[in-house]
mmCIF file of C-alpha atoms in Angstrom:
data_model
loop_
_atom_site.group_PDB
_atom_site.id
_atom_site.type_symbol
_atom_site.label_atom_id
_atom_site.label_comp_id
_atom_site.label_asym_id
_atom_site.label_seq_id
_atom_site.Cartn_x
_atom_site.Cartn_y
_atom_site.Cartn_z
ATOM 1 C CA UNK A 185 -5.664 52.808 23.574
ATOM 2 C CA UNK A 186 -7.843 53.497 20.603
ATOM 3 C CA UNK A 187 -7.204 52.894 16.966
ATOM 4 C CA UNK A 188 -7.650 56.122 15.070
ATOM 5 C CA UNK A 189 -9.296 55.222 11.726
ATOM 6 C CA UNK A 190 -6.411 56.432 9.580
ATOM 7 C CA UNK A 191 -4.114 53.929 11.191
ATOM 8 C CA UNK A 192 -2.257 55.517 14.097
ATOM 9 C CA UNK A 193 -2.321 54.345 17.671
ATOM 10 C CA UNK A 194 -3.235 57.110 20.077
ATOM 11 C CA UNK A 195 -2.916 56.839 23.834
ATOM 12 C CA UNK A 196 -5.968 57.981 25.753
ATOM 13 C CA UNK A 197 -3.830 59.463 28.477
ATOM 14 C CA UNK A 198 -0.754 60.647 26.681
ATOM 15 C CA UNK A 199 0.351 62.526 23.630
ATOM 16 C CA UNK A 200 -1.544 61.832 20.429
ATOM 17 C CA UNK A 201 0.517 60.579 17.515
ATOM 18 C CA UNK A 202 0.920 62.786 14.475
ATOM 19 C CA UNK A 203 -1.577 62.545 11.665
ATOM 20 C CA UNK A 204 -0.409 60.283 8.882
ATOM 21 C CA UNK A 205 -1.848 62.037 5.833
ATOM 22 C CA UNK A 206 -1.240 65.746 5.330
ATOM 23 C CA UNK A 207 -2.242 68.210 2.652
ATOM 24 C CA UNK A 208 0.993 69.900 1.518
ATOM 25 C CA UNK A 209 -0.071 72.105 -1.396
ATOM 26 C CA UNK A 210 -2.814 72.728 -3.930
ATOM 27 C CA UNK A 211 -2.629 74.514 -7.247
ATOM 28 C CA UNK A 212 -5.797 75.356 -9.168
ATOM 29 C CA UNK A 213 -5.226 77.013 -12.519
ATOM 30 C CA UNK A 214 -7.111 80.182 -13.350
ATOM 31 C CA UNK A 215 -6.192 80.457 -17.028
ATOM 32 C CA UNK A 216 -5.268 78.294 -20.014
ATOM 33 C CA UNK A 217 -1.622 79.327 -20.419
ATOM 34 C CA UNK A 218 0.332 76.922 -18.199
ATOM 35 C CA UNK A 219 2.073 73.845 -19.522
ATOM 36 C CA UNK A 220 3.432 72.805 -16.132
ATOM 37 C CA UNK A 221 2.637 72.758 -12.445
ATOM 38 C CA UNK A 222 5.603 72.264 -10.136
ATOM 39 C CA UNK A 223 5.787 71.211 -6.511
ATOM 40 C CA UNK A 224 9.016 71.744 -4.548
ATOM 41 C CA UNK A 225 10.013 69.953 -1.383
ATOM 42 C CA UNK A 226 11.989 72.771 0.259
ATOM 43 C CA UNK A 227 12.880 70.183 2.878
ATOM 44 C CA UNK A 228 9.304 69.441 3.920
ATOM 45 C CA UNK A 229 9.017 66.082 2.143
ATOM 46 C CA UNK A 230 11.752 64.527 4.275
ATOM 47 C CA UNK A 231 9.064 64.112 6.957
ATOM 48 C CA UNK A 232 7.090 61.749 4.711
ATOM 49 C CA UNK A 233 7.494 58.256 3.319
ATOM 50 C CA UNK A 234 5.195 58.570 0.326
ATOM 51 C CA UNK A 235 3.396 61.282 -1.629
ATOM 52 C CA UNK A 236 -0.011 61.291 -3.256
ATOM 53 C CA UNK A 237 -1.234 63.657 -5.945
ATOM 54 C CA UNK A 238 -4.962 64.001 -6.516
ATOM 55 C CA UNK A 239 -5.686 65.851 -9.728
ATOM 56 C CA UNK A 240 -8.614 66.789 -11.926
ATOM 57 C CA UNK A 241 -7.009 68.071 -15.139
ATOM 58 C CA UNK A 242 -8.132 69.009 -18.613
ATOM 59 C CA UNK A 243 -6.021 69.964 -21.601
ATOM 60 C CA UNK A 244 -6.344 72.846 -24.030
ATOM 61 C CA UNK A 245 -5.490 71.938 -27.553
ATOM 62 C CA UNK A 246 -7.369 72.190 -30.768
ATOM 63 C CA UNK A 247 -6.921 68.898 -32.465
ATOM 64 C CA UNK A 248 -10.051 66.787 -32.080
ATOM 65 C CA UNK A 249 -8.247 63.708 -30.905
ATOM 66 C CA UNK A 250 -7.937 62.189 -27.505
ATOM 67 C CA UNK A 251 -4.221 61.459 -27.367
ATOM 68 C CA UNK A 252 -3.260 63.971 -24.720
ATOM 69 C CA UNK A 253 -2.095 62.984 -21.301
ATOM 70 C CA UNK A 254 -0.110 64.382 -18.400
ATOM 71 C CA UNK A 255 3.518 63.619 -17.658
ATOM 72 C CA UNK A 256 4.733 63.480 -14.054
ATOM 73 C CA UNK A 257 8.488 64.036 -13.785
ATOM 74 C CA UNK A 258 10.529 63.684 -10.608
ATOM 75 C CA UNK A 259 13.415 66.185 -10.198
ATOM 76 C CA UNK A 260 14.246 66.210 -13.920
ATOM 77 C CA UNK A 261 12.858 65.442 -17.332
ATOM 78 C CA UNK A 262 16.004 63.874 -18.764
ATOM 79 C CA UNK A 263 16.412 60.723 -16.694
ATOM 80 C CA UNK A 264 15.100 57.400 -17.871
ATOM 81 C CA UNK A 265 11.423 56.862 -17.198
ATOM 82 C CA UNK A 266 9.148 54.026 -18.164
ATOM 83 C CA UNK A 267 5.444 53.537 -17.657
ATOM 84 C CA UNK A 268 2.932 50.822 -18.345
ATOM 85 C CA UNK A 269 -0.789 51.119 -18.640
ATOM 86 C CA UNK A 270 -3.815 48.877 -18.556
ATOM 87 C CA UNK A 271 -6.596 50.803 -20.214
ATOM 88 C CA UNK A 272 -10.245 50.324 -21.048
ATOM 89 C CA UNK A 273 -11.973 52.486 -23.642
ATOM 90 C CA UNK A 274 -15.481 51.155 -23.356
ATOM 91 C CA UNK A 275 -15.069 48.394 -25.889
ATOM 92 C CA UNK A 276 -11.679 46.762 -25.272
ATOM 93 C CA UNK A 277 -8.812 46.581 -22.796
ATOM 94 C CA UNK A 278 -5.279 47.353 -23.979
ATOM 95 C CA UNK A 279 -1.837 47.485 -22.415
ATOM 96 C CA UNK A 280 1.475 48.966 -23.535
ATOM 97 C CA UNK A 281 4.808 50.364 -22.415
ATOM 98 C CA UNK A 282 5.766 54.024 -22.818
ATOM 99 C CA UNK A 283 9.214 55.589 -22.461
ATOM 100 C CA UNK A 284 8.062 58.394 -20.227
ATOM 101 C CA UNK A 285 6.051 58.964 -17.045
ATOM 102 C CA UNK A 286 2.790 59.434 -18.908
ATOM 103 C CA UNK A 287 -0.541 59.089 -17.174
ATOM 104 C CA UNK A 288 -4.106 58.778 -18.303
ATOM 105 C CA UNK A 289 -5.904 60.182 -21.259
ATOM 106 C CA UNK A 290 -7.064 63.643 -20.262
ATOM 107 C CA UNK A 291 -10.125 65.398 -21.679
ATOM 108 C CA UNK A 292 -9.213 68.114 -24.157
ATOM 109 C CA UNK A 293 -10.850 71.493 -24.529
ATOM 110 C CA UNK A 294 -14.509 70.692 -24.808
ATOM 111 C CA UNK A 295 -16.096 72.526 -21.939
ATOM 112 C CA UNK A 296 -15.026 74.172 -18.746
ATOM 113 C CA UNK A 297 -16.990 71.803 -16.545
ATOM 114 C CA UNK A 298 -15.508 68.554 -17.880
ATOM 115 C CA UNK A 299 -12.332 67.161 -16.320
ATOM 116 C CA UNK A 300 -10.552 63.878 -15.912
ATOM 117 C CA UNK A 301 -9.371 62.524 -12.569
ATOM 118 C CA UNK A 302 -6.149 60.842 -11.474
ATOM 119 C CA UNK A 303 -5.055 59.619 -8.051
ATOM 120 C CA UNK A 304 -1.280 59.073 -8.180
ATOM 121 C CA UNK A 305 0.976 57.557 -5.510
ATOM 122 C CA UNK A 306 4.745 58.150 -5.436
ATOM 123 C CA UNK A 307 6.403 55.615 -3.156
ATOM 124 C CA UNK A 308 9.528 55.742 -0.981
ATOM 125 C CA UNK A 309 10.400 59.283 -2.003
ATOM 126 C CA UNK A 310 13.359 59.642 0.378
ATOM 127 C CA UNK A 311 15.055 56.354 -0.435
ATOM 128 C CA UNK A 312 18.504 56.739 -1.967
ATOM 129 C CA UNK A 313 19.058 53.078 -2.725
ATOM 130 C CA UNK A 314 16.004 52.305 -4.821
ATOM 131 C CA UNK A 315 14.580 53.585 -8.042
ATOM 132 C CA UNK A 316 11.339 55.468 -7.425
ATOM 133 C CA UNK A 317 8.022 54.047 -8.561
ATOM 134 C CA UNK A 318 4.614 55.562 -9.118
ATOM 135 C CA UNK A 319 1.178 54.114 -9.647
ATOM 136 C CA UNK A 320 -2.130 55.678 -10.587
ATOM 137 C CA UNK A 321 -5.807 55.113 -11.175
ATOM 138 C CA UNK A 322 -7.439 57.598 -13.505
ATOM 139 C CA UNK A 323 -10.184 58.113 -15.994
ATOM 140 C CA UNK A 324 -12.968 60.148 -17.479
ATOM 141 C CA UNK A 325 -16.407 59.142 -18.679
ATOM 142 C CA UNK A 326 -17.122 61.513 -21.544
ATOM 143 C CA UNK A 327 -18.319 60.869 -25.067
ATOM 144 C CA UNK A 328 -15.078 62.275 -26.479
ATOM 145 C CA UNK A 329 -12.767 61.006 -23.735
ATOM 146 C CA UNK A 330 -13.919 57.657 -22.419
ATOM 147 C CA UNK A 331 -11.144 55.939 -20.495
ATOM 148 C CA UNK A 332 -10.346 54.000 -17.379
ATOM 149 C CA UNK A 333 -6.612 53.675 -16.700
ATOM 150 C CA UNK A 334 -4.498 51.701 -14.275
ATOM 151 C CA UNK A 335 -0.848 52.693 -14.560
ATOM 152 C CA UNK A 336 2.597 52.307 -13.079
ATOM 153 C CA UNK A 337 5.809 54.192 -13.779
ATOM 154 C CA UNK A 338 9.423 54.088 -12.686
ATOM 155 C CA UNK A 339 12.095 56.759 -12.453
ATOM 156 C CA UNK A 340 15.407 54.997 -12.917
ATOM 157 C CA UNK A 341 17.286 57.135 -10.430
ATOM 158 C CA UNK A 342 18.030 56.535 -6.758
ATOM 159 C CA UNK A 343 17.983 60.190 -5.773
ATOM 160 C CA UNK A 344 15.652 61.553 -3.128
ATOM 161 C CA UNK A 345 12.606 63.182 -4.722
ATOM 162 C CA UNK A 346 12.764 66.932 -4.182
ATOM 163 C CA UNK A 347 10.520 68.278 -6.915
ATOM 164 C CA UNK A 348 7.630 67.164 -9.112
ATOM 165 C CA UNK A 349 6.760 68.605 -12.489
ATOM 166 C CA UNK A 350 3.309 67.852 -13.882
ATOM 167 C CA UNK A 351 3.219 68.727 -17.553
ATOM 168 C CA UNK A 352 0.669 68.676 -20.341
ATOM 169 C CA UNK A 353 2.003 66.422 -23.060
ATOM 170 C CA UNK A 354 -0.059 68.249 -25.683
ATOM 171 C CA UNK A 355 -1.222 71.867 -25.508
ATOM 172 C CA UNK A 356 -1.674 73.525 -22.129
ATOM 173 C CA UNK A 357 -3.386 72.734 -18.853
ATOM 174 C CA UNK A 358 -6.864 74.229 -18.767
ATOM 175 C CA UNK A 359 -8.324 76.616 -16.251
ATOM 176 C CA UNK A 360 -9.973 74.879 -13.330
ATOM 177 C CA UNK A 361 -7.453 72.036 -13.447
ATOM 178 C CA UNK A 362 -6.639 71.165 -9.833
ATOM 179 C CA UNK A 363 -3.506 69.491 -8.468
ATOM 180 C CA UNK A 364 -3.271 68.653 -4.752
ATOM 181 C CA UNK A 365 -0.198 67.167 -3.090
ATOM 182 C CA UNK A 366 -0.331 65.061 0.083
ATOM 183 C CA UNK A 367 2.331 63.511 2.281
ATOM 184 C CA UNK A 368 1.993 60.115 3.966
ATOM 185 C CA UNK A 369 4.161 59.578 7.027
ATOM 186 C CA UNK A 370 6.023 56.384 7.791
ATOM 187 C CA UNK A 371 5.965 54.720 11.190
ATOM 188 C CA UNK B 87 2.142 74.435 6.470
ATOM 189 C CA UNK B 88 0.996 70.792 6.262
ATOM 190 C CA UNK B 89 -2.692 70.323 7.010
ATOM 191 C CA UNK B 90 -3.782 66.985 8.502
ATOM 192 C CA UNK B 91 -6.620 65.550 6.468
ATOM 193 C CA UNK B 92 -8.223 62.247 5.343
ATOM 194 C CA UNK B 93 -10.746 62.805 8.102
ATOM 195 C CA UNK B 94 -13.182 60.003 9.011
ATOM 196 C CA UNK B 95 -16.720 61.333 8.644
ATOM 197 C CA UNK B 96 -18.943 58.322 9.214
ATOM 198 C CA UNK B 97 -18.950 54.533 9.238
ATOM 199 C CA UNK B 98 -22.093 52.503 8.715
ATOM 200 C CA UNK B 99 -22.264 48.776 9.456
ATOM 201 C CA UNK B 100 -25.489 47.091 8.524
ATOM 202 C CA UNK B 101 -27.078 45.115 11.324
ATOM 203 C CA UNK B 102 -29.463 43.555 8.858
ATOM 204 C CA UNK B 103 -29.819 43.459 5.108
ATOM 205 C CA UNK B 104 -30.922 46.616 3.316
ATOM 206 C CA UNK B 105 -31.543 47.738 -0.225
ATOM 207 C CA UNK B 106 -29.726 51.039 0.223
ATOM 208 C CA UNK B 107 -27.592 53.168 2.508
ATOM 209 C CA UNK B 108 -27.551 56.971 2.507
ATOM 210 C CA UNK B 109 -24.846 59.368 3.645
ATOM 211 C CA UNK B 110 -26.666 62.657 4.248
ATOM 212 C CA UNK B 111 -25.645 66.187 5.215
ATOM 213 C CA UNK B 112 -22.090 65.696 4.007
ATOM 214 C CA UNK B 113 -19.956 68.629 5.203
ATOM 215 C CA UNK B 114 -18.746 70.906 2.422
ATOM 216 C CA UNK B 115 -15.404 71.689 4.065
ATOM 217 C CA UNK B 116 -13.469 69.107 2.056
ATOM 218 C CA UNK B 117 -12.649 68.812 -1.645
ATOM 219 C CA UNK B 118 -12.709 65.043 -2.245
ATOM 220 C CA UNK B 119 -14.428 62.115 -0.602
ATOM 221 C CA UNK B 120 -13.094 58.595 -0.225
ATOM 222 C CA UNK B 121 -15.538 55.794 0.460
ATOM 223 C CA UNK B 122 -14.230 52.390 1.541
ATOM 224 C CA UNK B 123 -16.613 49.474 1.328
ATOM 225 C CA UNK B 124 -16.605 45.897 2.485
ATOM 226 C CA UNK B 125 -19.788 44.693 0.902
ATOM 227 C CA UNK B 126 -21.695 41.571 -0.075
ATOM 228 C CA UNK B 127 -24.996 41.359 -1.898
ATOM 229 C CA UNK B 128 -27.600 38.662 -2.172
ATOM 230 C CA UNK B 129 -26.865 38.097 -5.833
ATOM 231 C CA UNK B 130 -23.716 38.701 -7.795
ATOM 232 C CA UNK B 131 -24.527 42.023 -9.320
ATOM 233 C CA UNK B 132 -23.431 45.477 -8.346
ATOM 234 C CA UNK B 133 -23.879 48.653 -6.423
ATOM 235 C CA UNK B 134 -24.800 52.116 -7.680
ATOM 236 C CA UNK B 135 -23.990 55.523 -6.199
ATOM 237 C CA UNK B 136 -26.792 58.070 -6.580
ATOM 238 C CA UNK B 137 -25.847 61.684 -5.839
ATOM 239 C CA UNK B 138 -28.186 64.214 -4.197
ATOM 240 C CA UNK B 139 -31.118 61.932 -4.977
ATOM 241 C CA UNK B 140 -30.654 62.643 -8.692
ATOM 242 C CA UNK B 141 -32.634 60.205 -10.837
ATOM 243 C CA UNK B 142 -32.196 61.964 -14.198
ATOM 244 C CA UNK B 143 -30.676 59.162 -16.217
ATOM 245 C CA UNK B 144 -28.894 61.446 -18.665
ATOM 246 C CA UNK B 145 -26.597 62.756 -15.953
ATOM 247 C CA UNK B 146 -24.894 59.448 -15.206
ATOM 248 C CA UNK B 147 -22.321 57.712 -17.385
ATOM 249 C CA UNK B 148 -19.497 55.256 -16.854
ATOM 250 C CA UNK B 149 -16.594 53.410 -18.458
ATOM 251 C CA UNK B 150 -15.179 50.279 -16.884
ATOM 252 C CA UNK B 151 -12.773 47.416 -17.364
ATOM 253 C CA UNK B 152 -12.328 44.120 -15.629
ATOM 254 C CA UNK B 153 -10.306 40.963 -15.634
ATOM 255 C CA UNK B 154 -11.576 37.520 -14.761
ATOM 256 C CA UNK B 155 -8.265 35.723 -14.424
ATOM 257 C CA UNK B 156 -8.500 34.426 -17.960
ATOM 258 C CA UNK B 157 -9.828 37.335 -20.005
ATOM 259 C CA UNK B 158 -10.339 41.106 -19.950
ATOM 260 C CA UNK B 159 -13.213 43.272 -21.046
ATOM 261 C CA UNK B 160 -14.237 46.928 -21.165
ATOM 262 C CA UNK B 161 -17.617 48.566 -21.557
ATOM 263 C CA UNK B 162 -19.424 51.829 -21.071
ATOM 264 C CA UNK B 163 -22.996 52.901 -20.570
ATOM 265 C CA UNK B 164 -25.222 55.805 -19.714
ATOM 266 C CA UNK B 165 -28.862 56.416 -19.113
ATOM 267 C CA UNK B 166 -29.581 53.621 -16.641
ATOM 268 C CA UNK B 167 -32.421 54.265 -14.252
ATOM 269 C CA UNK B 168 -31.453 56.117 -11.061
ATOM 270 C CA UNK B 169 -27.672 55.848 -11.502
ATOM 271 C CA UNK B 170 -24.909 53.793 -13.071
ATOM 272 C CA UNK B 171 -23.391 50.742 -11.481
ATOM 273 C CA UNK B 172 -20.073 51.679 -9.863
ATOM 274 C CA UNK B 173 -18.939 48.607 -7.939
ATOM 275 C CA UNK B 174 -19.022 44.936 -8.820
ATOM 276 C CA UNK B 175 -20.247 42.716 -5.986
ATOM 277 C CA UNK B 176 -21.002 39.099 -5.290
ATOM 278 C CA UNK B 177 -22.466 36.980 -2.533
ATOM 279 C CA UNK B 178 -18.939 36.595 -1.185
ATOM 280 C CA UNK B 179 -17.345 39.682 0.293
ATOM 281 C CA UNK B 180 -16.115 42.411 -2.053
ATOM 282 C CA UNK B 181 -13.891 45.310 -1.220
ATOM 283 C CA UNK B 182 -13.982 48.665 -2.953
ATOM 284 C CA UNK B 183 -12.425 52.093 -2.655
ATOM 285 C CA UNK B 184 -14.284 54.947 -4.314
ATOM 286 C CA UNK B 185 -12.739 58.365 -5.009
ATOM 287 C CA UNK B 186 -15.339 61.121 -5.410
ATOM 288 C CA UNK B 187 -13.303 63.980 -6.820
ATOM 289 C CA UNK B 188 -14.223 67.658 -6.382
ATOM 290 C CA UNK B 189 -17.494 66.704 -4.696
ATOM 291 C CA UNK B 190 -17.910 70.165 -3.158
ATOM 292 C CA UNK B 191 -17.105 72.090 -6.345
ATOM 293 C CA UNK B 192 -19.899 74.039 -7.990
ATOM 294 C CA UNK B 193 -18.125 74.611 -11.302
ATOM 295 C CA UNK B 194 -17.299 71.038 -12.341
ATOM 296 C CA UNK B 195 -19.023 67.862 -13.298
ATOM 297 C CA UNK B 196 -18.017 65.145 -10.838
ATOM 298 C CA UNK B 197 -15.624 62.357 -11.748
ATOM 299 C CA UNK B 198 -15.691 59.247 -9.606
ATOM 300 C CA UNK B 199 -13.004 56.546 -9.693
ATOM 301 C CA UNK B 200 -13.464 53.107 -8.196
ATOM 302 C CA UNK B 201 -11.628 49.845 -7.842
ATOM 303 C CA UNK B 202 -13.572 46.866 -6.640
ATOM 304 C CA UNK B 203 -14.196 43.208 -7.034
ATOM 305 C CA UNK B 204 -14.827 40.021 -5.178
ATOM 306 C CA UNK B 205 -11.354 38.487 -4.970
ATOM 307 C CA UNK B 206 -12.712 35.064 -5.843
ATOM 308 C CA UNK B 207 -14.313 36.400 -9.002
ATOM 309 C CA UNK B 208 -12.922 39.441 -10.838
ATOM 310 C CA UNK B 209 -10.926 42.652 -10.525
ATOM 311 C CA UNK B 210 -12.885 45.712 -11.654
ATOM 312 C CA UNK B 211 -12.123 49.407 -12.222
ATOM 313 C CA UNK B 212 -14.417 52.197 -13.305
ATOM 314 C CA UNK B 213 -14.556 55.922 -14.044
ATOM 315 C CA UNK B 214 -17.929 57.528 -13.708
ATOM 316 C CA UNK B 215 -19.293 60.993 -14.334
ATOM 317 C CA UNK B 216 -22.154 62.751 -12.684
ATOM 318 C CA UNK B 217 -22.872 65.598 -15.101
ATOM 319 C CA UNK B 218 -23.898 68.196 -12.569
ATOM 320 C CA UNK B 219 -22.158 71.243 -11.165
ATOM 321 C CA UNK B 220 -24.086 70.948 -7.902
ATOM 322 C CA UNK B 221 -22.044 70.150 -4.820
ATOM 323 C CA UNK B 222 -22.712 66.644 -3.546
ATOM 324 C CA UNK B 223 -24.459 66.975 -0.207
ATOM 325 C CA UNK B 224 -25.673 63.398 0.029
ATOM 326 C CA UNK B 225 -25.364 60.119 -1.782
ATOM 327 C CA UNK B 226 -27.209 56.852 -1.646
ATOM 328 C CA UNK B 227 -25.613 53.484 -2.233
ATOM 329 C CA UNK B 228 -28.167 51.360 -4.067
ATOM 330 C CA UNK B 229 -27.783 47.647 -4.417
ATOM 331 C CA UNK B 230 -28.985 45.999 -7.607
ATOM 332 C CA UNK B 231 -30.098 43.217 -5.268
ATOM 333 C CA UNK B 232 -29.792 43.572 -1.466
ATOM 334 C CA UNK B 233 -26.861 44.642 0.703
ATOM 335 C CA UNK B 234 -26.112 41.868 3.154
ATOM 336 C CA UNK B 235 -25.866 42.332 6.915
ATOM 337 C CA UNK B 236 -22.356 43.199 8.142
ATOM 338 C CA UNK B 237 -21.656 45.293 5.081
ATOM 339 C CA UNK B 238 -19.409 48.123 6.284
ATOM 340 C CA UNK B 239 -19.034 51.483 4.550
ATOM 341 C CA UNK B 240 -16.708 54.251 5.736
ATOM 342 C CA UNK B 241 -16.565 57.803 4.422
ATOM 343 C CA UNK B 242 -13.563 60.155 4.626
ATOM 344 C CA UNK B 243 -13.098 63.804 3.708
ATOM 345 C CA UNK B 244 -9.957 65.173 2.077
ATOM 346 C CA UNK B 245 -9.095 68.857 2.008
ATOM 347 C CA UNK B 246 -7.357 70.517 -0.910
#
């Protein structure tokens, strides 16, 4: 027996266990017109326990403020969502509650090479007896968008997750923004 | 069609103390890198990541926050020699997971996210930027003091 580094036992003489972490989809935007990127299960997510989204977004909007972020909705945008953040801006740490699944502060239109980054986990996506929770680490180190964020969010619904909508909360998602979806298998 | 990924690329365990560790000739077939560290240093300082041997101070910047158990703080900096500190370490063991996003992209500056901290000291998180559109083909982990023996660093590649 050998322990494969990503955590699955594989028999040296028998069948090898399935990989535990799979790339499911990637969307990279080629223009500045989209306000949303959507991922659909189409039955595939039932094979996984958790999902992870790795994204490098930027927002297109004119106002020279840094209040834009992305919203990550599960199945619908009308259910009750809450999120909390712990955030550093280079001089102080703050924390607050928001009544929506809002993540990060995302760089706004200031250059096509400058993006933020968020790694977001969505846990127990197929459970039908628990509300679904998310957590994320994100940030950007830019003179006009200088943030480090640790966040959690909850979707107060016990439905199985079958779609994910990632939306710009202000303006549109900029070209080059990348959103990759991964599935993590359970034992 | 699901694509298996999170592929282990290399693990380095130090047999003796060293001032730096380099991951070279990183394959360009992935989109992100994840680096997991179990690290101790001879003094309670930190560890820098230097990309492609880049020493131009203007290309590195960071913003961080930490909690000590009784207070929180946030800071930012740029222009340090060689690179910016990314991970907080101590003489006791620290763990860290570093996300190097879009490392193989040639049209983006690189954003790096890290969580670290010696559990008996602080919890620490940081976002860092390497302001270059060059793909990262190597990086060197530089201790501000010395990396202790038995420090273990593993590198994984993630497709997108």
